[in-house]
Short mmCIF file of C-alpha atoms in Angstrom, two decimals:
data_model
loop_
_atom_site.label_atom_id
_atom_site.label_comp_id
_atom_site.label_asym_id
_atom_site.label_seq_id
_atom_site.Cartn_x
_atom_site.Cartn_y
_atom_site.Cartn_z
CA UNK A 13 125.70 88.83 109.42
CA UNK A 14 122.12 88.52 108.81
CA UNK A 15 120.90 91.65 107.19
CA UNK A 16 117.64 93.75 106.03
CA UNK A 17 117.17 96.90 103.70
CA UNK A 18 114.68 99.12 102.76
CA UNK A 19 113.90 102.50 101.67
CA UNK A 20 111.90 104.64 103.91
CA UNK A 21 112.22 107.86 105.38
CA UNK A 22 114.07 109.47 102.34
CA UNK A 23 117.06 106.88 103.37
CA UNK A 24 118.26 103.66 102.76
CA UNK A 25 117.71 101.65 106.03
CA UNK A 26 119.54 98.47 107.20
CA UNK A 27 119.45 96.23 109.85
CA UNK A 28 122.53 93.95 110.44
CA UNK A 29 122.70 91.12 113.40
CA UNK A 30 124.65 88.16 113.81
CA UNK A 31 124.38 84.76 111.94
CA UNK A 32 123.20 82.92 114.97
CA UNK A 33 120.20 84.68 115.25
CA UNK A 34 117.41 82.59 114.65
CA UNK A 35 116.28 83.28 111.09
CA UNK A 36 112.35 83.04 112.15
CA UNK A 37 113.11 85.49 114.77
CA UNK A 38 114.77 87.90 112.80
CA UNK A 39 112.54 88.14 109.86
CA UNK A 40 109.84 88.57 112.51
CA UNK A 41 111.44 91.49 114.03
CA UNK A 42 112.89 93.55 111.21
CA UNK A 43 109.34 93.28 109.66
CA UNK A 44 107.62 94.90 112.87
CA UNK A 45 110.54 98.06 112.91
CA UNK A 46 109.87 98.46 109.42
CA UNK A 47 106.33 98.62 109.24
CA UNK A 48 106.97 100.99 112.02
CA UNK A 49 109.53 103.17 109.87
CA UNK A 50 107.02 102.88 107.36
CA UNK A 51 104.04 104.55 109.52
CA UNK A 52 105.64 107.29 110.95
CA UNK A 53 106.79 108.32 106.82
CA UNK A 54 103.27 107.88 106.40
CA UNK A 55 101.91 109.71 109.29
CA UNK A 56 104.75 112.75 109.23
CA UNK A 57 107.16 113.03 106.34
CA UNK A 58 104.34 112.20 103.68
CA UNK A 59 101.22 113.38 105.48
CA UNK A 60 97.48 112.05 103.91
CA UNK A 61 94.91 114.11 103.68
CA UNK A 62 93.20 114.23 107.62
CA UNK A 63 96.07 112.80 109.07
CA UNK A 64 97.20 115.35 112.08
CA UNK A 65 100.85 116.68 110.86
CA UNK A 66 98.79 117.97 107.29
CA UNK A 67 95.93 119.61 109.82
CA UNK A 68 98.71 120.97 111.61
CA UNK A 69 100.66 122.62 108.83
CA UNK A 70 97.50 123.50 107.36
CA UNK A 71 96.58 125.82 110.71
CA UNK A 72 93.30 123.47 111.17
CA UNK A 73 94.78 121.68 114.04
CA UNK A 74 96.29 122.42 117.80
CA UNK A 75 98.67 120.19 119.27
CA UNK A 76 96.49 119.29 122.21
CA UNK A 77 94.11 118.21 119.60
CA UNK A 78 96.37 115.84 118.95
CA UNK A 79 94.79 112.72 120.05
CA UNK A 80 92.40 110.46 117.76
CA UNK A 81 93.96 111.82 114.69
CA UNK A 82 95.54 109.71 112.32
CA UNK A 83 99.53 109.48 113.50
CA UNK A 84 98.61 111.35 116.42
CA UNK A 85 100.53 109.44 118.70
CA UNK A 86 103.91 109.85 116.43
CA UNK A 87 103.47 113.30 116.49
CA UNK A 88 102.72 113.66 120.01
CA UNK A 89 106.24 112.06 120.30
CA UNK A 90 107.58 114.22 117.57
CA UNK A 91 106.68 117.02 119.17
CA UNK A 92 108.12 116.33 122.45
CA UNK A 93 111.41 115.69 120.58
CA UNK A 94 111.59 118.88 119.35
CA UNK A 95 110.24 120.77 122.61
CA UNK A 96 112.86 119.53 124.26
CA UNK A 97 115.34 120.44 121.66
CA UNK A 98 113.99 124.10 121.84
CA UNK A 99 114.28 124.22 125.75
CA UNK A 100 117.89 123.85 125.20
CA UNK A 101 118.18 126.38 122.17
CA UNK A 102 118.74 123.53 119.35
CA UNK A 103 116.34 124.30 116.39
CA UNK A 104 118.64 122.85 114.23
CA UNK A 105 116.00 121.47 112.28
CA UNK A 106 114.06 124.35 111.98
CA UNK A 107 110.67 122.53 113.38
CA UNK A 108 109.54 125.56 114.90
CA UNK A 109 109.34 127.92 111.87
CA UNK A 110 107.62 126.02 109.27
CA UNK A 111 110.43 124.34 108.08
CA UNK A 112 111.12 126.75 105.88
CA UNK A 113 108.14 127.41 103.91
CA UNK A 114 107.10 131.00 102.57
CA UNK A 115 104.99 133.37 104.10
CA UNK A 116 104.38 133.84 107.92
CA UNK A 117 102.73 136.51 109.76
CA UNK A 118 102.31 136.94 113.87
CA UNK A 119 101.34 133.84 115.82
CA UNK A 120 97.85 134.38 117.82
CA UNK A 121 97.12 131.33 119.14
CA UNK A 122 95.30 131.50 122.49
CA UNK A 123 96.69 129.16 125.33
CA UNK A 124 95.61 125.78 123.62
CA UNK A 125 97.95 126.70 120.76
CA UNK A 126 95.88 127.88 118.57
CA UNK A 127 94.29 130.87 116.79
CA UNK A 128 90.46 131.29 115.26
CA UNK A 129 88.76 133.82 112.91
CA UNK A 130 85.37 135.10 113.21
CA UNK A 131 83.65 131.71 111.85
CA UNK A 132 85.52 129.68 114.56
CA UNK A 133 88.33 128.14 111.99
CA UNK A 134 91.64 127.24 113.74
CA UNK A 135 94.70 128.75 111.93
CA UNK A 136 98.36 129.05 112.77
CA UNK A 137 99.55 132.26 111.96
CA UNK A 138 97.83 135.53 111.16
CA UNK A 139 98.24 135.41 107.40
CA UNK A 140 97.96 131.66 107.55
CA UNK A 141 101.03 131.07 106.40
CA UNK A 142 103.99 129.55 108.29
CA UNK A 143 102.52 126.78 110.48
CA UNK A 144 104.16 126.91 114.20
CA UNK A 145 105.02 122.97 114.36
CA UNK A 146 106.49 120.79 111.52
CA UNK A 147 108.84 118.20 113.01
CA UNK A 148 109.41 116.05 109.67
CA UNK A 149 112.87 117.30 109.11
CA UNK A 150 114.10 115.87 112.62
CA UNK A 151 111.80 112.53 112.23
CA UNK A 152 114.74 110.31 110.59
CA UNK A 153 116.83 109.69 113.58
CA UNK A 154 114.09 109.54 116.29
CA UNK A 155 112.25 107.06 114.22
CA UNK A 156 115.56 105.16 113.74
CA UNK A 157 116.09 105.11 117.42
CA UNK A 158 112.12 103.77 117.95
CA UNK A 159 112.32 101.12 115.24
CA UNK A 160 116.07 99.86 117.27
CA UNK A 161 114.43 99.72 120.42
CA UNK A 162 111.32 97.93 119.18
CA UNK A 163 114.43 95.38 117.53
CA UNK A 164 115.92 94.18 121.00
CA UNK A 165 112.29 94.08 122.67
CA UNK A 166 111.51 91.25 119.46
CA UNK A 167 114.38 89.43 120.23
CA UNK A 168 117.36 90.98 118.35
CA UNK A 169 119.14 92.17 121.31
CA UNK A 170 122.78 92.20 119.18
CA UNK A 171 122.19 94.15 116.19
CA UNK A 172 123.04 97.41 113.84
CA UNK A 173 120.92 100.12 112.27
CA UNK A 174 121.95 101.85 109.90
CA UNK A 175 119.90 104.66 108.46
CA UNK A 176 121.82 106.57 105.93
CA UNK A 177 124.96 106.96 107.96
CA UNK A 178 123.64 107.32 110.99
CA UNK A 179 123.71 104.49 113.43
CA UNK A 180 122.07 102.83 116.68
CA UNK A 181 124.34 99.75 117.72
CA UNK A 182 123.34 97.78 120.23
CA UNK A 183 125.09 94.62 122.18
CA UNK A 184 123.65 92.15 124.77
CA UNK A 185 124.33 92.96 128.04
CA UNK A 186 127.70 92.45 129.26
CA UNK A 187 128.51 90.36 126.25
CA UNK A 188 129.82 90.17 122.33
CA UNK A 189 132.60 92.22 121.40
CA UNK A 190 132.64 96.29 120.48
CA UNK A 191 131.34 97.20 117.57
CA UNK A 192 133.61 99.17 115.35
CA UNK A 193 132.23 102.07 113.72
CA UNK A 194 134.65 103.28 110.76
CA UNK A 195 134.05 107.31 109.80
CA UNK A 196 134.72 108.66 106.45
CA UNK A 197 137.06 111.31 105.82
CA UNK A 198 135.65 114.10 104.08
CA UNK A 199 137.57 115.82 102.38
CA UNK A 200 139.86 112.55 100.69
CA UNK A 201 137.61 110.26 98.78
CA UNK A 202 137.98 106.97 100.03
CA UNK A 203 139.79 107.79 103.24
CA UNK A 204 139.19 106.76 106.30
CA UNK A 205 138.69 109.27 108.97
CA UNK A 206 139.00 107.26 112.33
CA UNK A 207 137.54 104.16 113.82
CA UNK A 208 135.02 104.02 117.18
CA UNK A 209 134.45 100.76 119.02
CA UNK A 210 131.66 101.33 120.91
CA UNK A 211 129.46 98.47 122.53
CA UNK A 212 126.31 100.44 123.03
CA UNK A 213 124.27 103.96 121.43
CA UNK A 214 124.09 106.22 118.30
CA UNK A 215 126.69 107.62 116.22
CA UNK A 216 125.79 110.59 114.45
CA UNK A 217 127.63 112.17 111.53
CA UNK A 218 126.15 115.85 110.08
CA UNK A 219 128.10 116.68 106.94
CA UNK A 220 128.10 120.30 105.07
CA UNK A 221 126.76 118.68 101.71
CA UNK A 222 124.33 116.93 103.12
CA UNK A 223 122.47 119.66 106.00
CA UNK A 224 123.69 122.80 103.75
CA UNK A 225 119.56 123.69 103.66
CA UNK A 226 118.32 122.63 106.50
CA UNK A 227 121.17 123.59 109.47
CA UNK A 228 120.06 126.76 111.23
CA UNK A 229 121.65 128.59 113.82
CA UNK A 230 120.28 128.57 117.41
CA UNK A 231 119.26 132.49 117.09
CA UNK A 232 120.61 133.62 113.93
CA UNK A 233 119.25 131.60 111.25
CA UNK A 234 121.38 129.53 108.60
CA UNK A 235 125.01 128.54 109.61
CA UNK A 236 128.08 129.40 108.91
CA UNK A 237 130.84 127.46 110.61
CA UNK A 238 133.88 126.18 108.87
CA UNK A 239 133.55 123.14 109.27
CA UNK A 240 133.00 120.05 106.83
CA UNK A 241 131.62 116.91 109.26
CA UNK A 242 130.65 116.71 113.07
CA UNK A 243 130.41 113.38 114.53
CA UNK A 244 128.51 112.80 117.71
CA UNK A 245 128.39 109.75 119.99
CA UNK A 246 125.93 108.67 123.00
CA UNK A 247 122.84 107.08 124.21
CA UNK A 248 120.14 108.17 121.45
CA UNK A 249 120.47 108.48 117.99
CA UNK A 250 117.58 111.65 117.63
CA UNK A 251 119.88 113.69 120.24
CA UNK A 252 123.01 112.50 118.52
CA UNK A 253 121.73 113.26 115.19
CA UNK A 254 120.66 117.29 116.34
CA UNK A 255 123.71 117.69 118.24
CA UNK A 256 125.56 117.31 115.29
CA UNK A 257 123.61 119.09 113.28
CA UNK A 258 123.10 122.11 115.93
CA UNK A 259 127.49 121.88 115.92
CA UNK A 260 127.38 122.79 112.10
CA UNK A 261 124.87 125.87 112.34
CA UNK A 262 127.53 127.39 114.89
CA UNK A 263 128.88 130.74 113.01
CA UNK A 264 132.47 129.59 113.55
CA UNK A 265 134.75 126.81 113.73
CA UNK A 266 136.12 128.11 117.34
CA UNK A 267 132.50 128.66 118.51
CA UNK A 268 131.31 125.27 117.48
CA UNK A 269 134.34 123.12 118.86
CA UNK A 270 133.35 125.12 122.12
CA UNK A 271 130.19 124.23 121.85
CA UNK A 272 130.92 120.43 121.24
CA UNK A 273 133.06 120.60 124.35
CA UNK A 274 130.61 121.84 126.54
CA UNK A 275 128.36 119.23 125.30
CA UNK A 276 130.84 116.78 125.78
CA UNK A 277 131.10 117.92 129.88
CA UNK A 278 127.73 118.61 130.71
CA UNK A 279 125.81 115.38 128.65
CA UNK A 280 126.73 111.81 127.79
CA UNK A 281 127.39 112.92 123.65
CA UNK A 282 131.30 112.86 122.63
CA UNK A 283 131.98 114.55 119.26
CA UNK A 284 134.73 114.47 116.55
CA UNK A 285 134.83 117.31 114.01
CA UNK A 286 136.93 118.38 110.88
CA UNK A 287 137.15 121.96 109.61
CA UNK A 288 137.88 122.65 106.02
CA UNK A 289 141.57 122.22 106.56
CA UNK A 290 141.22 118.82 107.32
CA UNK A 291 142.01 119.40 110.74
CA UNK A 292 140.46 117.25 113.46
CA UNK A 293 139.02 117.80 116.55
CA UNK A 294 137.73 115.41 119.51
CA UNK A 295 136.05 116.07 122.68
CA UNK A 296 138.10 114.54 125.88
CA UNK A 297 135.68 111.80 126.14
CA UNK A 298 135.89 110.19 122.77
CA UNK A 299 140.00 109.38 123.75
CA UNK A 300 139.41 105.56 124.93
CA UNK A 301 136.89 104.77 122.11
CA UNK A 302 138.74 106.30 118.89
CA UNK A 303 141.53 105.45 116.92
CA UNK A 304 142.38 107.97 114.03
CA UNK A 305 143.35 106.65 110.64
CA UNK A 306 145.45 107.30 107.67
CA UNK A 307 144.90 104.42 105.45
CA UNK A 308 141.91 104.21 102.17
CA UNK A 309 138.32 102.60 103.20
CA UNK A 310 135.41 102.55 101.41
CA UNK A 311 132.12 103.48 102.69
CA UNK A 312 130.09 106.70 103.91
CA UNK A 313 130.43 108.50 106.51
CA UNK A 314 129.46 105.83 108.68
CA UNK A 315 129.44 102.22 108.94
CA UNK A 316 129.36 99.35 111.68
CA UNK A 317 130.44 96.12 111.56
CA UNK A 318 131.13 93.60 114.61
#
């Protein structure tokens, strides 16, 4: 396999594709969805002064003001993410409180989104404090899932990304074999959870250490389930990713596993979870693609190979 790694995005990124890929063609493409990678960390995660997610957080900036800023467009498509995420009661990753910063106050923003004092200022909260929109906690996955797509448009239409466990897999159509996806067990180092094959989408894996500060319930703030590692499988790697993590801030085991299983009826996302007893749960879909395991593999909690 031909592969690519970098960090960005507070995560070691690679990109894996097959040998025959033309070498030209692949150096070409990886490039482009890492510069990409690059600019939305830039733009988002490690805002510059004047660029629009600091003006945001720093109340001097509506979202429909959006436009002409520096990373505007990103976080235009951040914030779309995480509307939609909101519409269906996942704030998983807290992008609509501040992401947990100090201080807060009443919102008073007018119908544009946004507030003013006597002198005209714009300012998100009454005390200035918590900003209303800060998406960089949910930005990893929905970049990954960008920088993929950009991938097969340039040419690598076969290939794996993997960014920090989390993976987008993708196969030309109607050929190469299933990509098989081993999953870490969590609580046995070195043991080897279960194996997907999967030919095409995200896999998804939310762990306790990992999410312990940033998981919050839907309407009652930090989780508490019981349970160690969700796994979620489907089309896109941001919705996989807050699935998963929207699964952990559940207040129970029983709660969450029903949760995952109305997912799992309603949507395209399968999930496979383990509760601190080691026991393991899958939604009905993931029977045909999994095969559980017993025997030692190294690795995190998620890894692809073809």
């Amino acid at each position: 396999m031909r592969t690519a790694r970098e960090g960005v995005l507070g995560a070691r990124i690679s990109i894996a594709a097959p040998d025959a890929v033309d070498f030209g063609t692949f150096h070409r493409a990886t490039g482009a969805a890492f510069a990409l990678l690059h600019r939305v960390e830039e733009a988002i995660c490690a805002p510059r002064q004047g660029s629009s997610i600091r003006l945001i957080c720093e109340g001097l900036l509506g979202a429909a003001d959006l436009d002409g800023h520096l990373g505007g467009r990103e976080n235009h498509e951040a914030r779309e993410l995480c509307e939609t995420l909101r519409a269906v009661g996942e704030r998983a990753s807290a992008a609509w409180d501040g992401g947990g910063r100090a201080g807060g106050g009443q919102d008073r923003r007018g119908q544009n989104g946004r507030g003013q004092d006597g002198r005209g200022r714009v300012h998100a909260g009454q005390d200035g404090g918590v900003p209303r929109f800060d998406p960089r906690e949910a930005v990893k996955c929905w970049a990954a899932e960008r920088a993929s797509a950009l991938l097969a448009a340039r040419g690598l239409t076969r290939h794996v990304l993997n960014a920090g466990g989390d993976l987008r897999l993708r196969s030309d159509a109607g050929a190469g074999a299933a990509w098989r996806v081993r999953l870490a067990h969590p609580p046995v180092t070195g043991g080897l959870l279960a194996t997907l094959e999967i030919r095409e989408g995200a896999v998804a894996t939310c762990q306790t250490a990992e999410r312990a500060a940033s998981v919050r319930a839907p309407a009652t703030g930090p989780g508490a389930t019981g349970l160690t590692q969700v796994t979620v499988t489907g089309p896109d790697l941001a919705r996989a990713d807050l699935h998963a993590a929207a699964a952990m801030a559940q207040p129970t085991t029983a709660r969450a596993r029903a949760w995952l299983d109305r997912l799992a009826a309603a949507t395209p996302y399968q999930a496979l979870s383990v509760d601190t007893r080691g026991r393991i749960h899958a939604t009905s879909g993931l029977a045909g693609l999994i095969r559980l395991e017993g025997e030692p593999a190294a690795g995190g909690s998620g890894q692809g190979t073809g």
